[in-house]
mmCIF file of C-alpha atoms and ligand atoms in Angstrom:
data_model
loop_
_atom_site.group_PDB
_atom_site.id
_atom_site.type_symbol
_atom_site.label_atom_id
_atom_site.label_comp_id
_atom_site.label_asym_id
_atom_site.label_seq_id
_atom_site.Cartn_x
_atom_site.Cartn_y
_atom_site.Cartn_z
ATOM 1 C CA UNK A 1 -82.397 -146.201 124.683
ATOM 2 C CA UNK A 2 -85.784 -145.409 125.795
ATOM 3 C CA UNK A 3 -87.228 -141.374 125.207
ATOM 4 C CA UNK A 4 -88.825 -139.476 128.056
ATOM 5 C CA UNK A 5 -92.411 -137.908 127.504
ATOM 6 C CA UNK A 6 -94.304 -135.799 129.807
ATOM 7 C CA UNK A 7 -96.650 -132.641 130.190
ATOM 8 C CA UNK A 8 -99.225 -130.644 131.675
ATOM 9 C CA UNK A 9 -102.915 -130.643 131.293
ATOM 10 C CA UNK A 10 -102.528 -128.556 128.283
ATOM 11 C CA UNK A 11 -100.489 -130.451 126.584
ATOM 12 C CA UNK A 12 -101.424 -133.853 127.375
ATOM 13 C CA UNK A 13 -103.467 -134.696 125.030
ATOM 14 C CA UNK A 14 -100.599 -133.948 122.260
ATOM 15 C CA UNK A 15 -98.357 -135.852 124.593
ATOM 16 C CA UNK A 16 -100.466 -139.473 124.077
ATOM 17 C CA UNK A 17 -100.307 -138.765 120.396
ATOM 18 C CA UNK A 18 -96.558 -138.508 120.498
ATOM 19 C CA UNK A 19 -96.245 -141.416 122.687
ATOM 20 C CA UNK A 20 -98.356 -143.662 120.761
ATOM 21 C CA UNK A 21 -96.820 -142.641 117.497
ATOM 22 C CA UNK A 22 -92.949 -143.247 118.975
ATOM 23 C CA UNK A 23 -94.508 -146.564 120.382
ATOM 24 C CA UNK A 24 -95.680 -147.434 116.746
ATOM 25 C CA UNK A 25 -92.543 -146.886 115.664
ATOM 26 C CA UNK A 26 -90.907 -149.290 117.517
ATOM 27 C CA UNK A 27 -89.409 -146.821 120.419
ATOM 28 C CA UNK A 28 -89.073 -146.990 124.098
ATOM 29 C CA UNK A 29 -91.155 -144.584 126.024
ATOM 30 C CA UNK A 30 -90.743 -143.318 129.772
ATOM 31 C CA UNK A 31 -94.303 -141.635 130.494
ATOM 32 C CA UNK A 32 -93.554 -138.944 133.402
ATOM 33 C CA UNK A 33 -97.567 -137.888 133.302
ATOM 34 C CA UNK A 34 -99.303 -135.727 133.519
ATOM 35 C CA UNK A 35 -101.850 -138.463 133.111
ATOM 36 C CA UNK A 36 -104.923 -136.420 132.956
ATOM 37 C CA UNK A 37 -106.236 -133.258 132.234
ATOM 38 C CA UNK A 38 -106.456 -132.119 135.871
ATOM 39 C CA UNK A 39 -104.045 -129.070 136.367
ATOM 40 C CA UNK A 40 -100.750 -129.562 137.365
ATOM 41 C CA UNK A 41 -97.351 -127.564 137.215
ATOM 42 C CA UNK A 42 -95.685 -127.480 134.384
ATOM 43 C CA UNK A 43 -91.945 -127.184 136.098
ATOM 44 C CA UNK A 44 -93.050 -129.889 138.054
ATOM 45 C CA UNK A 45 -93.002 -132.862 134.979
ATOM 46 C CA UNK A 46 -89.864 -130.654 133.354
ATOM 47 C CA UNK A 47 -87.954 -131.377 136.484
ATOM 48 C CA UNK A 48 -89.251 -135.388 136.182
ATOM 49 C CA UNK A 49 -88.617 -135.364 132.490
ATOM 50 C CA UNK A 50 -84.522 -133.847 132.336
ATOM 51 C CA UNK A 51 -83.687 -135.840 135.175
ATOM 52 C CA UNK A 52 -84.275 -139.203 133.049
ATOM 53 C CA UNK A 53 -81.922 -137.994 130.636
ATOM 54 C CA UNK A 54 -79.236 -136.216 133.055
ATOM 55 C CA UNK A 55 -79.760 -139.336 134.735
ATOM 56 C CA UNK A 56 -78.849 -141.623 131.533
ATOM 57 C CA UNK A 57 -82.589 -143.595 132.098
ATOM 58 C CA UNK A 58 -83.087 -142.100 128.636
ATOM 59 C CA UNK A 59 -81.261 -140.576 125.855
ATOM 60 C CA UNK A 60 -83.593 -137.721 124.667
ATOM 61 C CA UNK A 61 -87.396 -136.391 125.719
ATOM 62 C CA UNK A 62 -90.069 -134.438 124.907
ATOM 63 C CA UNK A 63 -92.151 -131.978 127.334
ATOM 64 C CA UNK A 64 -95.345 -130.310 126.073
ATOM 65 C CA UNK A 65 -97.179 -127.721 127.623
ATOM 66 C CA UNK A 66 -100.157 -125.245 126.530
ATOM 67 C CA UNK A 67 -97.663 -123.439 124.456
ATOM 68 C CA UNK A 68 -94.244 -125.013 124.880
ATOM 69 C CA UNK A 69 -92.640 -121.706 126.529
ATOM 70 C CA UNK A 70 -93.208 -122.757 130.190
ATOM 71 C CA UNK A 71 -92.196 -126.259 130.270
ATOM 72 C CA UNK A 72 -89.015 -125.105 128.247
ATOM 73 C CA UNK A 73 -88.009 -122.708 130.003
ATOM 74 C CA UNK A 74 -87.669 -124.842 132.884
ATOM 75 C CA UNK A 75 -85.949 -127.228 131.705
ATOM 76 C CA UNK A 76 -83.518 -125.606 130.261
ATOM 77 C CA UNK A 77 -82.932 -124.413 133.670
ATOM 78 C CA UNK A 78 -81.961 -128.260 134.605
ATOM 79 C CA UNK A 79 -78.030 -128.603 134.501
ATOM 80 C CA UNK A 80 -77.385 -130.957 130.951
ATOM 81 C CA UNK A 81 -80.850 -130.235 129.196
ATOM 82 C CA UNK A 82 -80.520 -128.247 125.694
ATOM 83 C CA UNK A 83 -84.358 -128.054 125.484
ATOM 84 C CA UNK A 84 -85.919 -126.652 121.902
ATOM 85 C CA UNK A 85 -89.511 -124.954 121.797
ATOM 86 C CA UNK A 86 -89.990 -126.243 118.041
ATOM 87 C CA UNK A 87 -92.806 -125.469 115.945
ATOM 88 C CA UNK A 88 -92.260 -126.698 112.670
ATOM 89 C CA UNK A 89 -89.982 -129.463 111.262
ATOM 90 C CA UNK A 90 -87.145 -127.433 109.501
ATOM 91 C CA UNK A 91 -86.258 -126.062 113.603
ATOM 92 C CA UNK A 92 -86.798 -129.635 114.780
ATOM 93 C CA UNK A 93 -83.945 -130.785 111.878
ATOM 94 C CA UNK A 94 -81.851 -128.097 112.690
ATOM 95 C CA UNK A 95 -81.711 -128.318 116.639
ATOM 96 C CA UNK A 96 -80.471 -132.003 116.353
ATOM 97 C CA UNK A 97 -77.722 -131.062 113.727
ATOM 98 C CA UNK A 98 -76.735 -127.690 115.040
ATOM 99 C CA UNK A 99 -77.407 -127.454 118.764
ATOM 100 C CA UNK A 100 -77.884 -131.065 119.785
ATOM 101 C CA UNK A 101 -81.112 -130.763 121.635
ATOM 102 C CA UNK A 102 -81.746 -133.683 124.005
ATOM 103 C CA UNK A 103 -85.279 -132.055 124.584
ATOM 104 C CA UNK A 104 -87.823 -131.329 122.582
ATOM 105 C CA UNK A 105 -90.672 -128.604 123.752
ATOM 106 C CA UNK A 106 -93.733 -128.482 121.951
ATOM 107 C CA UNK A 107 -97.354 -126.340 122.483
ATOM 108 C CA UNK A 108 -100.384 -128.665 122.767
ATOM 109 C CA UNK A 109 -102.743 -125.496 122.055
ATOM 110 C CA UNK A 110 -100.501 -124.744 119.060
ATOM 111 C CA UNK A 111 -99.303 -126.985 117.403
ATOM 112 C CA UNK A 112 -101.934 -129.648 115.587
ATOM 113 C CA UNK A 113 -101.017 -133.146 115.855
ATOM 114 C CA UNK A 114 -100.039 -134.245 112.633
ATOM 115 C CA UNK A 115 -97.601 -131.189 112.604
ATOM 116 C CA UNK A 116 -96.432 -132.254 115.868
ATOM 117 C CA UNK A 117 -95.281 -136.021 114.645
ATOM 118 C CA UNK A 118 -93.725 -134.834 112.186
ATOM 119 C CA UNK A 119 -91.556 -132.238 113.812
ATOM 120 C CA UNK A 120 -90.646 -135.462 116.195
ATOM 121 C CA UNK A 121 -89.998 -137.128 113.079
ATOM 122 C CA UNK A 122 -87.432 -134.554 111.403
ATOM 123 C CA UNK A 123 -85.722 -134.765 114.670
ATOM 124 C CA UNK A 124 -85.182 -138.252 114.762
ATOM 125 C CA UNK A 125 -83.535 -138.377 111.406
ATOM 126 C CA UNK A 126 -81.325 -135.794 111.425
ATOM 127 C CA UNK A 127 -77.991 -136.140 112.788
ATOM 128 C CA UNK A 128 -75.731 -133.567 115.225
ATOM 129 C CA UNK A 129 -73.098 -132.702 113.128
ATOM 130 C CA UNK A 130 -69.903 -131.812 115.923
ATOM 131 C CA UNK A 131 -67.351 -130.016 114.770
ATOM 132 C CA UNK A 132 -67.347 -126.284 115.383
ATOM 133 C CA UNK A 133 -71.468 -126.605 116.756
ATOM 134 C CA UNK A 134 -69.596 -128.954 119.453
ATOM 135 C CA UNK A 135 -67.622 -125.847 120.001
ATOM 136 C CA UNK A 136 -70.529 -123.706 120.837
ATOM 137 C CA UNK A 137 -72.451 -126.563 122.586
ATOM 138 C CA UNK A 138 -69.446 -126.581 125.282
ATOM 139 C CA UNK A 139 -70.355 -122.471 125.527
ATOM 140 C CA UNK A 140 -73.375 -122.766 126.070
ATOM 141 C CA UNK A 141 -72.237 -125.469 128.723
ATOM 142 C CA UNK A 142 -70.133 -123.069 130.301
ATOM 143 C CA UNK A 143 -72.911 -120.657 131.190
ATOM 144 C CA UNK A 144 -74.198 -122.682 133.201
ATOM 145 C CA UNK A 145 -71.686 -122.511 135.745
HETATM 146 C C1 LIG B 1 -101.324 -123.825 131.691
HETATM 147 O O1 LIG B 1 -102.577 -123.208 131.665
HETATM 148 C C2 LIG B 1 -100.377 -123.096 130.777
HETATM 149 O O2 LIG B 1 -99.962 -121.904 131.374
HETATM 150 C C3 LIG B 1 -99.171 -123.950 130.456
HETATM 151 O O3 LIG B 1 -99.602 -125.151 129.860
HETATM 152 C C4 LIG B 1 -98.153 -123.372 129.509
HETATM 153 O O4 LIG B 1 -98.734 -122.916 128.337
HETATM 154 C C5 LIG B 1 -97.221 -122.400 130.100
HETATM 155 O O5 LIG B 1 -96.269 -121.914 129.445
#
């Protein structure tokens, strides 16, 4: 299933080096923009981005902003969306096997490039691991009502 991508101006130019490096890899990718560098709202392409995945379009995304906070924090606002602000590849591993993150936040002023594909990378590879993190999953489901 295909991955959703999208940003702001500050983080799109880290967003075409993650899409080009999940396209070399063989993946699907759903491009919600930004599309340039002129300024745009970063709720605006979190909104676009969780509702491919609430919607089933695609089965995980990542949303980039200057620093990752914004963009996060709204979607994690969207019903369905356990989005992670990930810096470094141990909290990108840990996110899929503990907390089952179908989002991925990350700060184009922040984090360098080469960082940045490979904290996509250690989330790709690990696995969510159920059991008693399912358990708190379905908590953290419950707060939102
Ligand atoms: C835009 O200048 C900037 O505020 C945004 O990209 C992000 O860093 C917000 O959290």
């Amino acid at each position: 299933m295909a991955i959703v991508i999208g940003s702001d101006h500050g983080g799109f130019e880290l967003k075409e080096v993650l899409s080009a490096h999940l396209k070399a890899k063989g993946l699907e990718v759903v491009d919600v923009g930004c599309y340039d560098t002129n300024s745009v709202d970063y709720p605006d392409i979190a909104a676009k981005a969780c509702e491919k995945v609430t919607g089933g379009e695609c089965e995980w995304g990542i949303v980039v902003c200057g620093t990752g906070i914004g963009i996060s924090m709204a979607a994690n606002k969207v019903k369905g969306i356990r989005c992670a602000l990930v810096s470094n590849e141990y909290s990108a591993e840990m996110t899929k096997r503990h907390n089952n993150a179908n989002m991925l936040a990350l700060g184009g002023r922040v984090t360098g490039p080469d960082l940045a594909k490979n904290i996509v990378d250690a989330y790709i590879k690990a696995e969510f691991e159920g059991g008693r993190h399912q358990n708190r999953i379905d908590k953290i489901s419950a707060l939102e009502g």
